[in-house]
mmCIF file of C-alpha atoms in Angstrom:
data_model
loop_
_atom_site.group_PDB
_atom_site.id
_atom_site.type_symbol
_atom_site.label_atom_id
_atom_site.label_comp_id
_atom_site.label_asym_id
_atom_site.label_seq_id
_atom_site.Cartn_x
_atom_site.Cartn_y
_atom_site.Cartn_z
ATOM 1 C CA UNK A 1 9.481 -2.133 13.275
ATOM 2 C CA UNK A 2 7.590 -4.992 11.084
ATOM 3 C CA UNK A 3 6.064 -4.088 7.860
ATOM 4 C CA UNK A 4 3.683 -6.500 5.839
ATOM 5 C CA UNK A 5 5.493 -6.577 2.353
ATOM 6 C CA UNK A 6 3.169 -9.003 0.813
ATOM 7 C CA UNK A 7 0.345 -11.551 1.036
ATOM 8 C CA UNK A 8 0.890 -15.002 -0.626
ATOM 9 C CA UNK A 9 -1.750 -15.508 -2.997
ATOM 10 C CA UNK A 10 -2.128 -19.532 -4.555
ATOM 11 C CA UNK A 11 -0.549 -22.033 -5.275
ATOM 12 C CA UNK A 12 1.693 -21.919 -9.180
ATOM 13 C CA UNK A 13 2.407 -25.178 -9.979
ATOM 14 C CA UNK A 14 3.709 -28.527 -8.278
ATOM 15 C CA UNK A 15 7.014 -27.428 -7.127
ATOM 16 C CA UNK A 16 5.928 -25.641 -4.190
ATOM 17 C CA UNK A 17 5.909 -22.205 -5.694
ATOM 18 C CA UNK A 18 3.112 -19.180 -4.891
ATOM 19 C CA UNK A 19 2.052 -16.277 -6.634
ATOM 20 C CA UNK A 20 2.251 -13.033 -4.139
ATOM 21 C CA UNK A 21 0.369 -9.775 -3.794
ATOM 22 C CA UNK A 22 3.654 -7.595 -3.179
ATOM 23 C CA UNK A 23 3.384 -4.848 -1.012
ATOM 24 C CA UNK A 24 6.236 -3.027 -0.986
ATOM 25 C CA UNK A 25 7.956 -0.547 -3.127
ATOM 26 C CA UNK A 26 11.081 -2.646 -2.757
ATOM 27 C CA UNK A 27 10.774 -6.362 -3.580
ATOM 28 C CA UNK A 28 14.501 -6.927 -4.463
ATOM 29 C CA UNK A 29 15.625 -6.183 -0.937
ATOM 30 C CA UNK A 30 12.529 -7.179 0.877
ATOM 31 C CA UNK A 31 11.890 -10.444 -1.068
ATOM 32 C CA UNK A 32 15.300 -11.631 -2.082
ATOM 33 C CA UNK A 33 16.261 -15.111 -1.566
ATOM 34 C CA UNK A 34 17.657 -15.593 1.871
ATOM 35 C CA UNK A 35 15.468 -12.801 3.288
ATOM 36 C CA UNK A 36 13.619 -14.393 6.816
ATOM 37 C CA UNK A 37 10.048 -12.942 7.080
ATOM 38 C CA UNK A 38 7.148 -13.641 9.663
ATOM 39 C CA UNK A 39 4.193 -14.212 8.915
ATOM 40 C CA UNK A 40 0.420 -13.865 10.274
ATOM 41 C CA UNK A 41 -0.914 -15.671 11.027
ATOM 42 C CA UNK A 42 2.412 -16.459 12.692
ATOM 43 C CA UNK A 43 1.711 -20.349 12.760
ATOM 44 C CA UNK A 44 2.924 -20.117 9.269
ATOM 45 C CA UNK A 45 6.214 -18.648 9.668
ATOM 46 C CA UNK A 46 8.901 -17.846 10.009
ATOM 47 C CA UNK A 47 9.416 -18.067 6.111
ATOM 48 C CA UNK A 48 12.954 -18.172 4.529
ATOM 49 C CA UNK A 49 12.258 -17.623 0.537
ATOM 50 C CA UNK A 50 14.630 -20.015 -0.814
ATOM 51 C CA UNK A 51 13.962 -18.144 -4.708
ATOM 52 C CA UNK A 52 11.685 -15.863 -6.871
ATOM 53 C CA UNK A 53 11.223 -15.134 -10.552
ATOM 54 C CA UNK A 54 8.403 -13.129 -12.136
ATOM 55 C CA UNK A 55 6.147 -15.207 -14.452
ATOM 56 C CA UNK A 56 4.029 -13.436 -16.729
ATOM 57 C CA UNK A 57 4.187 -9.984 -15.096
ATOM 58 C CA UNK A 58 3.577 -12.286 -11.434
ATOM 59 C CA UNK A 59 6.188 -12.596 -8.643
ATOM 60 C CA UNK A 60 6.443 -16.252 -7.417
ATOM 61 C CA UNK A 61 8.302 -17.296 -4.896
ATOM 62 C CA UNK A 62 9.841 -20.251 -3.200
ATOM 63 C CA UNK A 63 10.189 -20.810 0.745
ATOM 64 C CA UNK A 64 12.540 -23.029 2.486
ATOM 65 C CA UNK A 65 10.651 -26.509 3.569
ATOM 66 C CA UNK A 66 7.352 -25.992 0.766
ATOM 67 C CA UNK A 67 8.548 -28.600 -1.663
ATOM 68 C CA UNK A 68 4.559 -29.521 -2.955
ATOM 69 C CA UNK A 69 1.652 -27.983 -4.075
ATOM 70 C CA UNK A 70 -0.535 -28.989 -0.998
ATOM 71 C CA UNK A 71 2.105 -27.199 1.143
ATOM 72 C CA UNK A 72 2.203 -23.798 -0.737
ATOM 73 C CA UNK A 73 -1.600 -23.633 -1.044
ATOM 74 C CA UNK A 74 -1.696 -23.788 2.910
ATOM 75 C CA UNK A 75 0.261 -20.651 2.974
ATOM 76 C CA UNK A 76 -2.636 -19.555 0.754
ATOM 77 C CA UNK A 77 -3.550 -15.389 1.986
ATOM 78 C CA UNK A 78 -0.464 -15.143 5.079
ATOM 79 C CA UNK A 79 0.799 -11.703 5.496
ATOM 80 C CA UNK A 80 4.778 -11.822 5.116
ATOM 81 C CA UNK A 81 6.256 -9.271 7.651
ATOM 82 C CA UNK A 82 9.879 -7.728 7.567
ATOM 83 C CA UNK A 83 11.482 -6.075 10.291
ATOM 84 C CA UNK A 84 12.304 -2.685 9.085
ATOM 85 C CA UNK A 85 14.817 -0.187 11.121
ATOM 86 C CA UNK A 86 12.417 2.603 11.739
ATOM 87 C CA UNK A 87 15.059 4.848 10.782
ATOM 88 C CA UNK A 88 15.468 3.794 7.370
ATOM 89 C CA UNK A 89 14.419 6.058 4.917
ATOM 90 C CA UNK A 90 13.540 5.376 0.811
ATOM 91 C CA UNK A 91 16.144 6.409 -1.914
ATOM 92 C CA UNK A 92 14.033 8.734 -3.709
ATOM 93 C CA UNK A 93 13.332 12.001 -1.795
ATOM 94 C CA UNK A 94 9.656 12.257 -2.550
ATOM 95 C CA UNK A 95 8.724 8.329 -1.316
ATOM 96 C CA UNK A 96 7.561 7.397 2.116
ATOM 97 C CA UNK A 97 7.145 4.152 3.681
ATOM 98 C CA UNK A 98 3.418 3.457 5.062
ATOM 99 C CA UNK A 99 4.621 3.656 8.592
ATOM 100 C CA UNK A 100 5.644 7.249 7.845
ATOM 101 C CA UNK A 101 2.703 8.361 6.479
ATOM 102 C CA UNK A 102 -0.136 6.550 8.749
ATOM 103 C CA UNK A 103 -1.244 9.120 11.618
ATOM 104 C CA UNK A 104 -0.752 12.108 9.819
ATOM 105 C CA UNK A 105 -2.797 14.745 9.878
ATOM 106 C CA UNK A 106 -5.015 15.961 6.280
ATOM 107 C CA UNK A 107 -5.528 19.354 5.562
ATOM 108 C CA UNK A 108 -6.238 21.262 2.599
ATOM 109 C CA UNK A 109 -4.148 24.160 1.309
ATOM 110 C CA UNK A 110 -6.759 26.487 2.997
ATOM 111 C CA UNK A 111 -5.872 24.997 6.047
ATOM 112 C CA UNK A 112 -9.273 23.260 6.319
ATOM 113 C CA UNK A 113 -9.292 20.026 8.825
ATOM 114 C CA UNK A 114 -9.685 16.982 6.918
ATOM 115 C CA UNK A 115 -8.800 14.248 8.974
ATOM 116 C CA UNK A 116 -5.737 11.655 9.874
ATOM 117 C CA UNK A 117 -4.465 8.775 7.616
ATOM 118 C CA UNK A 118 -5.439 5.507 9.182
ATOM 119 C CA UNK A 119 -4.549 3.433 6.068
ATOM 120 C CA UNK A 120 -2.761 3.136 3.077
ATOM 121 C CA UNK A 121 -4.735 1.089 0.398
ATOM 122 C CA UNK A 122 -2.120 -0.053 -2.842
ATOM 123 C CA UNK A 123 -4.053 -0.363 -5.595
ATOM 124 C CA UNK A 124 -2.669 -1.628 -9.133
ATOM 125 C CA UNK A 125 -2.961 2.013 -10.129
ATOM 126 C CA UNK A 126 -2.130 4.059 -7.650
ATOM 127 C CA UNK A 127 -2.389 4.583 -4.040
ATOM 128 C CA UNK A 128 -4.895 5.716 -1.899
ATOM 129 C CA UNK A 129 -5.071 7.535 1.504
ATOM 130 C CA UNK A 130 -8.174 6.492 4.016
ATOM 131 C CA UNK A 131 -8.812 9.232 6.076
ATOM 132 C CA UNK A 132 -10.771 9.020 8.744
ATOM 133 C CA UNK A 133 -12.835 11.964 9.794
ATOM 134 C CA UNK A 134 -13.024 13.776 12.983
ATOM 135 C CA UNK A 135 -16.855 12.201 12.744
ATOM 136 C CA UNK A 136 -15.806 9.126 12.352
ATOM 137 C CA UNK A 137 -16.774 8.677 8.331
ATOM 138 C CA UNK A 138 -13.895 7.991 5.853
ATOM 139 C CA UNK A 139 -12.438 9.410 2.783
ATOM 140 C CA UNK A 140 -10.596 8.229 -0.158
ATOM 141 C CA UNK A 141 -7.604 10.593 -1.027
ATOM 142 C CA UNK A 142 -5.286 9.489 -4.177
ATOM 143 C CA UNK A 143 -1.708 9.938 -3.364
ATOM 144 C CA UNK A 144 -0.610 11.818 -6.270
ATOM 145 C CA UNK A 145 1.176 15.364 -6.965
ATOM 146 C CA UNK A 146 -1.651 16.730 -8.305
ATOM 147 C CA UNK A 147 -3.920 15.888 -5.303
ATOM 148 C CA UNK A 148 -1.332 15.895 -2.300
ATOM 149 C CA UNK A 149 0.647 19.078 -2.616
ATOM 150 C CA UNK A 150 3.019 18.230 0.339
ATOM 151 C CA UNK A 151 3.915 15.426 2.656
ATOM 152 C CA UNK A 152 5.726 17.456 6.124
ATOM 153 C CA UNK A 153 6.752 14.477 8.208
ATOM 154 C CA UNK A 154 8.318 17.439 11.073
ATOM 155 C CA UNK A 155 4.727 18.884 11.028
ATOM 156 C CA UNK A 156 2.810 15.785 10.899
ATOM 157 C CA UNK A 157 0.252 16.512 8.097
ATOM 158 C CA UNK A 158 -0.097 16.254 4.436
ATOM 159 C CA UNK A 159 -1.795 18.896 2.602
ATOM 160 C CA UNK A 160 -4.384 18.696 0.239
ATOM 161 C CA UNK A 161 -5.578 20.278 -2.854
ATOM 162 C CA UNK A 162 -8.626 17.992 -3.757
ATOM 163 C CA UNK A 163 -11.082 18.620 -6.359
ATOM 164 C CA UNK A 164 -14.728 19.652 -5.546
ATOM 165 C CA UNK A 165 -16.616 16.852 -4.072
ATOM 166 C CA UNK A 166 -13.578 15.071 -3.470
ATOM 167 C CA UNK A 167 -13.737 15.725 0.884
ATOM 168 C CA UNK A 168 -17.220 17.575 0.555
ATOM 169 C CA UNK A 169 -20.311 17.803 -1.643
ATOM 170 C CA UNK A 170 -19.316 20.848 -3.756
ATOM 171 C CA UNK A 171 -19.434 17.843 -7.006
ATOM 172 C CA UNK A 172 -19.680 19.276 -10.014
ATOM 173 C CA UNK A 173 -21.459 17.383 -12.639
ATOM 174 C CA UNK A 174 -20.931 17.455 -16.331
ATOM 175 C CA UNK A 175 -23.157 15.984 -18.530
ATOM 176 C CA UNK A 176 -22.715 15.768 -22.099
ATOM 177 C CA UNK A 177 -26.695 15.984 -22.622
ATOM 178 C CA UNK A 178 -28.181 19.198 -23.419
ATOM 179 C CA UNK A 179 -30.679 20.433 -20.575
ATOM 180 C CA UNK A 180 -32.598 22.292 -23.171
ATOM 181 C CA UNK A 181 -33.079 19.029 -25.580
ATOM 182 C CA UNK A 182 -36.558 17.639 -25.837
ATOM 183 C CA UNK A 183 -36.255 14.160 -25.382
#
């Protein structure tokens, strides 16, 4: 199964090095040196990262053949794909590759029929589920404990405790204004 574990972003320096947007929870294996990745558009690829380093709180890395500037900005916004055994599982018991995840069915702990994952969006703070609705519209989901209650990969579904006005329009709105104040 491939897997896009990052996008290259620009060019860092003259050396042939680029910044990338990592998408993965596990760089050192996915991004080592050595590691052989495709690419898309796959014109670009393969790519064989040659090294890495982080640079001010940035991974860079280094591909086999990119030796100038001009070169790694061409590489500028490629997708870098692994092959993953689908089979593989994370080390920690409560993390889930995207692939596991995507396709499973959202319901709240009432049993309420939210929708299926269709994406997994990884944002610098945390991640997000998009789930598409059985009418078509989409909702934002953050993936964390207090939010998604349980992930059952032999049932298919996650299950949901969201806040009001999170998957309806039950919002409640506070206001630190007094209604009563003249104004």
């Amino acid at each position: 199964m491939q897997l896009v574990v990052a996008r290259i972003g620009r060019a860092h320096g003259i050396k042939g090095e680029v910044t990338v947007e990592v998408r993965t929870d596990e760089p050192e294996l996915r991004l080592a040196p050595g590691a052989v990745l495709a690419t898309d558009p796959p014109s670009a690829g393969p790519l064989t990262i040659e090294s890495g380093r982080v640079h001010s709180g940035r991974l860079l890395l280094r591909f086999e053949g990119v030796r100038d500037r001009n070169a790694a900005e061409a590489l500028r916004n490629t997708l870098l794909i692994a092959e993953v055994d689908p089979d593989e599982l994370p080390d920690e018991e409560d993390e889930y590759y995207d692939h596991q995840l995507i396709d499973l069915d959202v319901v709240t702990k009432d049993g309420e029929t939210v929708g299926r994952i269709s994406e997994i969006s990884h944002l610098p703070t945390q991640d997000l589920f998009v789930v598409e609705r059985p009418d078509g519209s989409e909702v934002f989901v953050p993936f964390v404990a207090q939010i998604v209650t349980e992930i059952d990969l032999e049932r298919q579904r996650a299950v949901i405790d969201p806040p009001p006005g999170l998957v309806d329009d039950r919002a409640e709105i506070a206001s630190s204004r007094d209604k009563d104040a003249g104004a």
